[in-house]
Amino acid sequence: MTTSDWERFRRGDDAAFERLYRAYHPVLFRYGRSLVHDDELVRDCLHDVFVNLHRYRATLNPAADPKLYLIGTLRRMLADHLRREQNRRERNHRWAEEALAPEETIEDTLTEGEAQRVRLAHVQRAYAALSRRQREAIHLRFFAGLEYAQIAQLMQVSHQSAHNFVQRGLRRMEDELRSVARHSVAVFTIVLLPGLVVGFFS
Amino acid sequence: MDSAPLEPAELAQDPNFVAWVLKPTPSLHARWDAAAARSLAEAEAIAQARALVLFLHRPDPLPDGLVDADWQRVKKTLAGDVPFAAVSRPRQRISRVRPLTPQFSRWSAAATVAMLLAAGLWWQFRARQPTLLHTRSGQTRTVTLADGSRVTLNANSQLRLQPDGWGRFSREVWLTGEAFFEIQKTADRRRFVVHTDQTAVEVLGTAFNVLARRQRTNVVLLEGRVELRTETRPALALTPGDWVQVAPHQTTRRRVRAEAYRAWTENRLLFEAVPVAEVLQTLEDRYGYRIQLADPSLGQRTYTGILPALPEGQVLVQAVAETYGLKVTRTDSLFVLHP
């Protein structure tokens, strides 16, 4: 999506609005559901994000990055909403402090073979066990494709912290993978090496 | 690439590596396959980095029609069907319970008709097609059948189930390739039958491995009791630890350590004094390779070892070759082992 669609939309072009909508809705929806366990709430908020966007289009900053702007708006709206909900009464949805629901989304990678599926399951588990901010930063970096500077701006932290959230999160996931591998490598060296020796002399 | 140990987390952020995982090209293949072939440690690091990349770049699947449905809703709001002020600021959860407007019921009627139609088509289609499960090179897959029996399918194998009412009238499957079966007994003691090109294996409830490749069927029984039937011979009853091979002109029976034959279901390839030729055949079947020995007499020697069932097999071919001091030359899927 180009800034020109953003510009056209600002000047009242509704076809450009639909293009923006279709381009960013999936990214925003995925981001929203990574923060709260409530698809309906995310959809309602997204509805409002876009309705507001359309309503106030004349006041939008022409130089803004649409993706960053939209993600930021959705983030604020979800946060406001959750704060209000929580004040009202302790509700079931809150920032996904409890581990993300362990969804089995690894089925579509069947072609990768069993060993790889085991690895993917571990990566997924490690990701779910990261801190909320690490998870959010990793989501923004990879799933939403933002730069560190943009992540820092969104999460209101320094550039260095945004970088650290992502890198430390990845290290944790890597460590989890290593701990799996250590087990199978141990099996391999303990059992294979004598095997090779026996094979050689027989 | 230099000789520094590969760091999966670093690698997973290398654009070149990401491109190879997501959209491989021949030149990228050459680079990373070569790295993976260098040592098992590097192969493992690359596999780990692959897993990270796949996870980090795999989009979460969206519910069908979500974007369209939500877009219609935004359009409707903007067209003034819903007073704007009610929607936002401060947010009331008005949209949690939506009134059943005429547009909505028309929509849901259309959706219902479409769903019924789809369901009908699905039934039709399902009734004609036998259920088919298959695996590709280097892939294994476990399924639980309607009766609770578990089947683990080895690489390059397929399993067919009869089309209709599987488990209700009889329990029969057709196998090519290799599978490990853990069969549940049913209350009415209904037989479970595994058909291969050479034979039929009949059981009530038990665990056994069937390998049907290259016009032979090998059956190994781990527990329970099975009967082998062929068209020409009387039924043969197996007891745990029996290994039987049904080949075109002869049937062979041996006593084996049966546990070894299920090792592949735990991602290990276990060989106990197996002729090298057979080890290479196993790798050929599993990964879809052709492997030739420059000196065929080597095929008679026996090999003992456990290999990890990696998704790609080149490292394994190399491990076997190195045992005998051989070098491996690869051309596409053809490997030649020579001094």
Coordinates of C-alpha atoms in Angstrom, one line a residue:
Chain A
M1 CA 0.0 0.0 0.0
T2 CA 1.4 3.4 -0.9
T3 CA 1.1 6.8 0.7
S4 CA -0.7 7.8 -2.4
D5 CA -3.7 5.7 -1.3
W6 CA -3.5 7.4 2.0
E7 CA -3.3 10.8 0.3
R8 CA -6.2 9.9 -2.0
F9 CA -8.3 8.7 0.9
R10 CA -7.5 12.0 2.8
R11 CA -9.0 13.9 -0.1
G12 CA -12.2 11.8 0.1
D13 CA -11.6 8.9 -2.4
D14 CA -13.7 6.0 -1.0
A15 CA -12.1 3.4 -3.3
A16 CA -8.8 4.3 -1.7
F17 CA -10.4 3.8 1.7
E18 CA -11.5 0.3 0.8
R19 CA -8.0 -0.5 -0.4
L20 CA -6.5 0.7 2.8
Y21 CA -9.1 -1.3 4.7
R22 CA -8.4 -4.5 2.9
A23 CA -4.7 -4.0 3.1
Y24 CA -4.5 -3.4 6.8
H25 CA -7.5 -5.2 8.3
P26 CA -5.6 -8.6 8.5
V27 CA -2.5 -7.1 10.1
L28 CA -4.6 -5.2 12.6
F29 CA -6.9 -8.1 13.4
R30 CA -3.9 -10.4 14.1
Y31 CA -2.2 -7.8 16.2
G32 CA -5.4 -7.2 18.2
R33 CA -6.0 -10.9 18.9
S34 CA -2.4 -11.3 20.0
L35 CA -3.3 -8.9 22.8
V36 CA -6.7 -10.0 23.9
H37 CA -8.5 -13.3 23.7
D38 CA -11.7 -11.9 22.3
D39 CA -12.0 -11.8 18.5
E40 CA -15.4 -10.0 18.7
L41 CA -13.9 -7.3 20.8
V42 CA -11.1 -6.9 18.3
R43 CA -13.5 -6.7 15.5
D44 CA -15.7 -4.1 17.3
C45 CA -12.6 -2.0 18.0
L46 CA -11.4 -2.3 14.4
H47 CA -14.8 -1.2 13.2
D48 CA -14.5 1.9 15.3
V49 CA -10.9 2.5 14.3
F50 CA -11.9 2.6 10.6
V51 CA -15.1 4.5 11.1
N52 CA -13.2 7.2 13.1
L53 CA -10.5 7.2 10.4
H54 CA -13.1 7.9 7.8
R55 CA -14.8 10.5 9.8
Y56 CA -11.7 12.5 10.6
R57 CA -9.9 11.9 7.4
A58 CA -9.5 15.6 6.7
T59 CA -7.4 16.0 9.8
L60 CA -5.0 13.2 9.2
N61 CA -1.3 13.8 8.9
P62 CA -0.4 13.4 5.2
A63 CA 3.1 12.2 6.2
A64 CA 1.9 9.5 8.6
D65 CA 2.7 5.9 8.0
P66 CA -0.7 4.3 7.6
K67 CA 0.2 0.9 9.1
L68 CA 1.9 2.5 12.1
Y69 CA -0.9 5.0 12.6
L70 CA -3.6 2.3 12.5
I71 CA -1.8 -0.1 14.8
G72 CA -1.2 2.7 17.3
T73 CA -4.9 3.7 17.1
L74 CA -6.0 0.1 17.7
R75 CA -3.6 -0.3 20.5
R76 CA -4.9 2.8 22.3
M77 CA -8.5 1.8 21.7
L78 CA -8.0 -1.7 23.1
A79 CA -6.1 -0.4 26.1
D80 CA -8.8 2.2 26.9
H81 CA -11.5 -0.3 26.5
L82 CA -9.8 -2.9 28.7
R83 CA -9.0 -0.3 31.4
R84 CA -12.6 0.7 31.5
E85 CA -13.8 -2.9 31.6
Q86 CA -11.4 -3.7 34.4
N87 CA -12.5 -0.8 36.4
R88 CA -16.1 -1.8 36.0
R89 CA -15.5 -5.3 37.1
E90 CA -12.9 -8.0 36.7
R91 CA -13.7 -9.3 33.3
N92 CA -12.4 -12.4 31.5
H93 CA -10.5 -10.5 28.8
R94 CA -7.4 -8.6 29.8
W95 CA -4.0 -8.2 28.2
A96 CA -3.0 -11.7 27.5
E97 CA -1.0 -12.1 30.7
E98 CA -2.0 -15.7 30.9
A99 CA -0.4 -17.7 28.2
L100 CA -1.8 -17.4 24.7
A101 CA -4.3 -20.1 24.1
P102 CA -2.2 -23.0 22.8
E103 CA -3.7 -23.1 19.3
E104 CA -2.6 -25.9 17.1
T105 CA -1.7 -23.9 14.1
I106 CA 1.2 -26.2 13.2
E107 CA -0.9 -28.6 11.2
D108 CA -0.4 -26.7 7.9
T109 CA 3.3 -27.2 8.1
L110 CA 3.0 -31.0 7.8
T111 CA 5.4 -31.1 4.9
E112 CA 8.2 -30.2 7.3
G113 CA 8.3 -33.6 8.8
E114 CA 7.8 -34.9 12.3
A115 CA 11.1 -33.5 13.8
Q116 CA 10.3 -30.1 12.5
R117 CA 6.8 -30.2 13.9
V118 CA 8.2 -31.0 17.3
R119 CA 10.5 -28.0 17.0
L120 CA 7.6 -25.7 15.9
A121 CA 5.5 -26.9 18.9
H122 CA 8.4 -25.9 21.2
V123 CA 8.9 -22.6 19.6
Q124 CA 5.2 -21.9 20.0
R125 CA 5.3 -22.9 23.6
A126 CA 8.4 -20.8 24.3
Y127 CA 6.7 -17.8 22.6
A128 CA 3.6 -18.2 24.8
A129 CA 5.8 -18.2 27.8
L130 CA 7.5 -14.9 27.0
S131 CA 6.7 -11.7 28.9
R132 CA 3.8 -9.7 27.4
R133 CA 6.1 -7.0 26.2
Q134 CA 8.5 -9.4 24.5
R135 CA 5.6 -11.1 22.8
E136 CA 4.2 -7.9 21.6
A137 CA 7.5 -6.6 20.3
I138 CA 8.1 -9.9 18.5
H139 CA 4.6 -9.7 17.0
L140 CA 5.2 -6.2 15.8
R141 CA 8.6 -6.9 14.4
F142 CA 7.8 -10.1 12.5
F143 CA 4.1 -10.6 12.0
A144 CA 3.4 -6.9 11.4
G145 CA 6.8 -6.2 9.9
L146 CA 7.6 -2.9 11.8
E147 CA 11.0 -1.4 12.3
Y148 CA 12.5 -1.1 15.8
A149 CA 12.0 2.7 15.8
Q150 CA 8.3 2.2 15.1
I151 CA 8.0 -0.5 17.8
A152 CA 9.7 1.8 20.3
Q153 CA 7.3 4.6 19.4
L154 CA 4.2 2.4 19.7
M155 CA 5.2 0.8 22.9
Q156 CA 6.5 4.1 24.3
V157 CA 9.9 2.7 25.2
S158 CA 13.4 3.5 24.0
H159 CA 14.8 2.1 20.7
Q160 CA 17.2 0.0 22.7
S161 CA 14.4 -1.5 24.8
A162 CA 12.4 -2.4 21.8
H163 CA 15.5 -4.1 20.3
N164 CA 16.1 -6.0 23.6
F165 CA 12.5 -7.2 23.9
V166 CA 12.8 -8.8 20.4
Q167 CA 16.3 -10.2 20.8
R168 CA 15.8 -11.6 24.3
G169 CA 12.6 -13.1 23.3
L170 CA 14.2 -14.8 20.3
R171 CA 17.1 -16.1 22.6
R172 CA 14.5 -17.6 24.9
M173 CA 12.9 -19.4 22.0
E174 CA 16.3 -20.5 20.8
D175 CA 17.2 -21.9 24.2
E176 CA 14.0 -23.9 24.3
L177 CA 14.9 -25.4 20.9
R178 CA 18.4 -26.2 22.1
S179 CA 17.1 -28.0 25.2
V180 CA 15.0 -30.2 22.9
A181 CA 17.9 -30.9 20.6
R182 CA 20.4 -31.6 23.4
H183 CA 18.2 -34.6 24.3
S184 CA 18.2 -36.0 20.8
V185 CA 21.8 -35.2 20.1
A186 CA 22.7 -37.0 23.3
V187 CA 20.8 -40.1 22.1
F188 CA 22.5 -39.7 18.8
T189 CA 26.1 -39.6 20.1
I190 CA 25.7 -42.2 22.8
V191 CA 24.0 -44.7 20.5
L192 CA 25.4 -43.9 17.1
L193 CA 29.1 -43.8 17.9
P194 CA 29.3 -47.3 19.3
G195 CA 27.1 -48.3 16.4
L196 CA 29.6 -46.9 13.9
V197 CA 32.4 -48.7 15.6
V198 CA 30.6 -52.0 15.7
G199 CA 29.5 -51.4 12.1
F200 CA 33.1 -50.8 11.1
F201 CA 34.5 -53.9 12.5
S202 CA 31.8 -56.3 11.6
Chain B
M1 CA 30.0 -18.8 5.0
D2 CA 32.6 -18.7 7.7
S3 CA 33.3 -21.5 10.2
A4 CA 31.7 -19.7 13.3
P5 CA 29.0 -21.9 14.9
L6 CA 25.6 -21.0 13.5
E7 CA 23.3 -19.2 15.9
P8 CA 19.7 -20.1 15.2
A9 CA 18.3 -16.8 16.5
E10 CA 20.8 -14.8 14.3
L11 CA 20.2 -17.0 11.3
A12 CA 16.4 -16.6 11.6
Q13 CA 16.9 -12.8 11.1
D14 CA 19.2 -13.1 8.1
P15 CA 17.2 -12.0 5.1
N16 CA 19.1 -14.5 2.9
F17 CA 18.2 -17.4 5.2
V18 CA 14.6 -16.2 5.6
A19 CA 14.3 -16.1 1.8
W20 CA 15.5 -19.7 1.5
V21 CA 12.9 -21.0 4.0
L22 CA 10.0 -19.0 2.6
K23 CA 10.8 -18.9 -1.1
P24 CA 13.7 -21.2 -1.9
T25 CA 15.6 -20.8 -5.2
P26 CA 18.2 -23.2 -6.5
S27 CA 21.2 -20.9 -5.6
L28 CA 19.9 -20.5 -2.0
H29 CA 19.4 -24.2 -1.9
A30 CA 23.0 -24.8 -2.9
R31 CA 24.2 -22.6 -0.1
W32 CA 22.1 -23.8 2.8
D33 CA 22.0 -27.4 1.9
A34 CA 25.8 -27.4 1.7
A35 CA 25.9 -25.8 5.2
A36 CA 23.4 -28.4 6.5
A37 CA 25.5 -31.2 5.0
R38 CA 28.7 -30.1 6.7
S39 CA 27.9 -31.5 10.1
L40 CA 25.1 -32.6 12.2
A41 CA 25.5 -29.7 14.6
E42 CA 25.0 -27.3 11.7
A43 CA 22.1 -29.3 10.3
E44 CA 20.5 -29.0 13.7
A45 CA 21.1 -25.3 14.0
I46 CA 19.7 -24.8 10.5
A47 CA 16.6 -26.9 11.4
Q48 CA 16.1 -24.8 14.5
A49 CA 16.5 -21.6 12.6
R50 CA 14.0 -22.9 10.1
A51 CA 11.5 -23.6 12.8
L52 CA 11.9 -20.0 14.2
V53 CA 11.5 -18.5 10.7
L54 CA 8.4 -20.7 10.0
F55 CA 6.9 -19.6 13.3
L56 CA 7.7 -15.9 13.0
H57 CA 6.5 -15.6 9.4
R58 CA 3.5 -17.9 9.6
P59 CA 0.4 -15.8 9.4
D60 CA -2.3 -16.7 11.9
P61 CA -5.2 -18.1 9.7
L62 CA -8.1 -15.7 9.6
P63 CA -11.7 -16.8 9.9
D64 CA -13.3 -17.1 6.4
G65 CA -15.0 -14.1 5.1
L66 CA -13.9 -12.0 8.1
V67 CA -12.5 -9.0 6.2
D68 CA -15.6 -8.8 3.9
A69 CA -18.1 -9.1 6.7
D70 CA -16.3 -6.4 8.7
W71 CA -16.0 -4.2 5.7
Q72 CA -19.7 -4.4 5.1
R73 CA -20.3 -3.4 8.6
V74 CA -18.0 -0.4 8.4
K75 CA -19.7 0.6 5.1
K76 CA -23.1 0.4 6.7
T77 CA -22.1 2.5 9.6
L78 CA -20.6 5.1 7.3
A79 CA -23.8 5.1 5.2
G80 CA -25.6 6.2 8.3
D81 CA -27.6 3.1 9.0
V82 CA -26.3 3.1 12.5
P83 CA -26.0 6.5 14.1
F84 CA -22.3 7.2 14.4
A85 CA -22.5 8.7 17.9
A86 CA -23.6 5.4 19.3
V87 CA -20.6 3.5 18.1
S88 CA -17.7 5.3 19.7
R89 CA -16.4 7.6 22.4
P90 CA -16.7 6.6 25.1
R91 CA -17.1 3.1 23.8
Q92 CA -20.3 1.4 24.8
R93 CA -20.4 -2.3 23.9
I94 CA -23.5 -1.7 21.8
S95 CA -22.4 -4.0 19.1
R96 CA -22.2 -7.1 21.4
V97 CA -26.0 -7.6 20.9
R98 CA -26.9 -6.5 17.4
P99 CA -30.6 -6.1 16.4
L100 CA -31.7 -8.5 13.8
T101 CA -32.2 -6.0 11.0
P102 CA -33.7 -7.1 7.6
Q103 CA -30.2 -6.8 6.0
F104 CA -28.9 -9.1 8.6
S105 CA -31.5 -11.8 8.3
R106 CA -31.2 -11.7 4.5
W107 CA -27.5 -12.1 5.0
S108 CA -27.8 -15.0 7.4
A109 CA -30.4 -16.7 5.1
A110 CA -27.9 -16.6 2.3
A111 CA -25.2 -17.8 4.5
T112 CA -27.4 -20.7 5.8
V113 CA -28.3 -21.8 2.2
A114 CA -24.6 -21.6 1.2
M115 CA -23.6 -23.7 4.2
L116 CA -26.3 -26.3 3.6
L117 CA -25.2 -26.5 0.0
A118 CA -21.6 -26.9 0.9
A119 CA -22.4 -29.5 3.5
G120 CA -24.5 -31.5 0.9
L121 CA -21.7 -31.3 -1.6
W122 CA -19.2 -32.5 1.0
W123 CA -21.4 -35.5 1.8
Q124 CA -21.7 -36.4 -1.8
F125 CA -18.0 -36.1 -2.4
R126 CA -17.1 -37.9 0.8
A127 CA -19.4 -40.8 -0.1
R128 CA -17.5 -41.5 -3.3
Q129 CA -13.9 -40.9 -2.4
P130 CA -12.1 -43.3 -0.2
T131 CA -10.3 -41.5 2.6
L132 CA -6.7 -41.3 1.8
L133 CA -3.8 -40.4 4.0
H134 CA -0.4 -40.0 2.6
T135 CA 3.1 -38.8 3.6
R136 CA 5.9 -37.3 1.6
S137 CA 9.7 -37.8 1.8
G138 CA 11.1 -37.5 5.3
Q139 CA 7.6 -37.0 6.8
T140 CA 5.8 -39.1 9.4
R141 CA 2.2 -38.7 10.5
T142 CA 0.0 -40.2 13.2
V143 CA -3.7 -40.4 12.9
T144 CA -6.4 -41.7 15.2
L145 CA -9.1 -43.6 13.4
A146 CA -12.8 -43.6 14.2
D147 CA -12.5 -46.7 16.4
G148 CA -9.7 -45.1 18.5
S149 CA -6.9 -47.1 16.8
R150 CA -3.7 -45.2 16.1
V151 CA -1.8 -45.5 12.9
T152 CA 1.6 -43.9 12.4
L153 CA 2.5 -43.6 8.7
N154 CA 6.2 -43.5 7.7
A155 CA 7.6 -41.4 4.9
N156 CA 6.4 -41.9 1.3
S157 CA 3.5 -44.1 2.4
Q158 CA -0.2 -44.1 1.9
L159 CA -3.2 -45.5 3.7
R160 CA -6.7 -45.9 2.2
L161 CA -9.8 -46.4 4.2
Q162 CA -13.0 -47.8 2.6
P163 CA -15.3 -44.9 1.7
D164 CA -18.4 -45.3 3.8
G165 CA -19.1 -46.0 7.4
W166 CA -15.6 -47.0 8.3
G167 CA -15.6 -48.8 11.6
R168 CA -19.4 -49.4 11.6
F169 CA -19.4 -52.6 9.6
S170 CA -15.8 -53.7 9.3
R171 CA -12.4 -52.2 9.9
E172 CA -10.3 -52.5 6.7
V173 CA -7.4 -50.4 5.4
W174 CA -5.1 -50.6 2.4
L175 CA -1.4 -49.8 2.8
T176 CA 1.5 -49.1 0.6
G177 CA 4.7 -48.0 2.3
E178 CA 5.2 -48.5 6.1
A179 CA 2.9 -48.0 9.0
F180 CA 2.9 -48.8 12.7
F181 CA -0.6 -49.9 14.0
E182 CA -1.9 -49.8 17.5
I183 CA -5.4 -51.3 17.2
Q184 CA -8.1 -50.9 19.7
K185 CA -10.3 -53.9 20.5
T186 CA -14.0 -53.3 19.9
A187 CA -16.8 -54.5 22.2
D188 CA -18.1 -56.8 19.5
R189 CA -14.6 -58.1 18.7
R190 CA -14.7 -56.8 15.1
R191 CA -11.7 -57.6 13.0
F192 CA -9.2 -55.0 11.8
V193 CA -7.7 -55.9 8.4
V194 CA -4.6 -54.3 6.8
H195 CA -4.4 -55.2 3.1
T196 CA -1.2 -54.9 1.1
D197 CA -0.5 -56.0 -2.4
Q198 CA 0.8 -59.3 -1.1
T199 CA -1.2 -60.2 1.9
A200 CA -3.9 -59.3 4.5
V201 CA -3.1 -58.9 8.1
E202 CA -6.1 -59.6 10.4
V203 CA -6.2 -58.6 14.0
L204 CA -8.5 -57.9 16.9
G205 CA -6.5 -55.6 19.0
T206 CA -2.7 -55.4 19.0
A207 CA 0.4 -53.5 18.0
F208 CA 2.4 -54.3 14.9
N209 CA 4.4 -52.8 12.1
V210 CA 3.7 -53.4 8.4
L211 CA 6.1 -52.5 5.6
A212 CA 4.8 -52.9 2.1
R213 CA 7.4 -51.8 -0.5
R214 CA 9.2 -53.3 -3.4
Q215 CA 6.7 -56.2 -3.8
R216 CA 7.3 -57.5 -0.4
T217 CA 5.4 -57.1 2.8
N218 CA 7.2 -57.4 6.2
V219 CA 5.1 -57.7 9.3
V220 CA 6.5 -57.5 12.8
L221 CA 4.3 -58.2 15.8
L222 CA 4.9 -56.4 19.1
E223 CA 2.0 -57.5 21.1
G224 CA -1.3 -59.4 20.8
R225 CA -1.9 -61.8 17.9
V226 CA -2.2 -61.3 14.2
E227 CA -3.0 -63.6 11.3
L228 CA -1.5 -63.2 7.8
R229 CA -3.5 -64.3 4.9
T230 CA -2.4 -64.7 1.3
E231 CA -4.4 -66.1 -1.6
T232 CA -2.2 -69.1 -2.0
R233 CA -1.3 -70.2 1.5
P234 CA -3.0 -71.2 4.7
A235 CA -3.3 -68.4 7.3
L236 CA -0.2 -67.9 9.3
A237 CA -0.5 -66.9 13.0
L238 CA 2.2 -64.6 14.5
T239 CA 3.2 -64.3 18.1
P240 CA 5.0 -61.3 19.5
G241 CA 8.6 -61.0 18.3
D242 CA 7.8 -62.7 15.0
W243 CA 9.0 -61.1 11.8
V244 CA 7.4 -62.4 8.6
Q245 CA 8.2 -61.4 5.0
V246 CA 5.8 -62.3 2.2
A247 CA 7.6 -62.0 -1.1
P248 CA 6.3 -63.2 -4.5
H249 CA 7.6 -66.7 -4.2
Q250 CA 8.5 -67.3 -0.7
T251 CA 7.5 -66.5 2.9
T252 CA 10.2 -66.1 5.5
R253 CA 9.8 -66.1 9.2
R254 CA 12.3 -64.9 11.8
R255 CA 12.5 -64.1 15.5
V256 CA 13.5 -60.5 16.1
R257 CA 13.7 -57.9 18.8
A258 CA 10.4 -56.3 17.8
E259 CA 10.8 -53.0 19.6
A260 CA 13.5 -52.0 17.1
Y261 CA 10.8 -51.9 14.4
R262 CA 8.8 -49.2 16.0
A263 CA 11.9 -46.9 16.6
W264 CA 11.0 -44.9 13.5
T265 CA 7.8 -43.8 15.1
E266 CA 10.0 -42.0 17.6
N267 CA 12.1 -40.4 15.0
R268 CA 14.9 -42.8 15.2
L269 CA 16.1 -45.2 12.5
L270 CA 17.4 -48.3 14.3
F271 CA 19.6 -50.8 12.5
E272 CA 20.9 -53.9 14.3
A273 CA 23.3 -55.9 12.1
V274 CA 21.4 -55.0 9.0
P275 CA 23.0 -55.5 5.6
V276 CA 24.2 -52.1 4.2
A277 CA 22.1 -52.6 1.1
E278 CA 19.0 -52.8 3.2
V279 CA 20.0 -49.7 5.2
L280 CA 20.4 -47.8 2.0
Q281 CA 17.0 -49.1 0.8
T282 CA 15.4 -47.8 3.9
L283 CA 16.9 -44.3 3.2
E284 CA 15.8 -44.5 -0.4
D285 CA 12.2 -45.4 0.6
R286 CA 12.1 -42.8 3.3
Y287 CA 13.6 -39.8 1.3
G288 CA 12.8 -40.8 -2.3
Y289 CA 16.5 -41.1 -3.2
R290 CA 18.4 -43.5 -5.3
I291 CA 21.6 -44.7 -3.7
Q292 CA 24.2 -46.7 -5.5
L293 CA 27.3 -48.4 -4.1
A294 CA 30.3 -48.2 -6.4
D295 CA 31.4 -51.5 -4.9
P296 CA 28.3 -53.7 -4.6
S297 CA 30.0 -56.3 -2.4
L298 CA 29.9 -53.8 0.4
G299 CA 26.1 -54.2 0.5
Q300 CA 26.6 -57.6 2.2
R301 CA 28.3 -56.1 5.3
T302 CA 26.2 -55.5 8.3
Y303 CA 25.6 -52.1 9.8
T304 CA 24.6 -51.3 13.4
G305 CA 23.5 -47.9 14.5
I306 CA 20.8 -45.5 15.3
L307 CA 20.3 -42.6 13.0
P308 CA 18.0 -39.6 13.8
A309 CA 15.1 -39.4 11.4
L310 CA 15.9 -36.0 10.1
P311 CA 13.5 -34.3 7.6
E312 CA 16.3 -34.4 5.0
G313 CA 18.4 -37.5 4.5
Q314 CA 21.6 -36.4 3.0
V315 CA 23.4 -36.2 6.3
L316 CA 22.3 -39.8 7.1
V317 CA 23.6 -41.1 3.8
Q318 CA 26.9 -39.4 4.7
A319 CA 26.9 -40.9 8.1
V320 CA 26.6 -44.4 6.7
A321 CA 29.2 -43.7 4.0
E322 CA 31.7 -42.4 6.5
T323 CA 31.4 -45.6 8.5
Y324 CA 33.0 -47.4 5.6
G325 CA 35.3 -44.5 4.6
L326 CA 33.3 -43.8 1.5
K327 CA 32.7 -40.5 -0.2
V328 CA 29.3 -39.4 -1.4
T329 CA 28.6 -37.8 -4.7
R330 CA 25.1 -36.4 -5.2
T331 CA 23.4 -35.6 -8.5
D332 CA 19.8 -34.5 -7.7
S333 CA 18.3 -37.4 -5.9
L334 CA 21.0 -39.9 -7.0
F335 CA 23.7 -40.6 -4.5
V336 CA 26.8 -42.6 -5.4
L337 CA 29.0 -44.0 -2.6
H338 CA 32.6 -44.5 -3.7
P339 CA 36.0 -44.8 -2.2

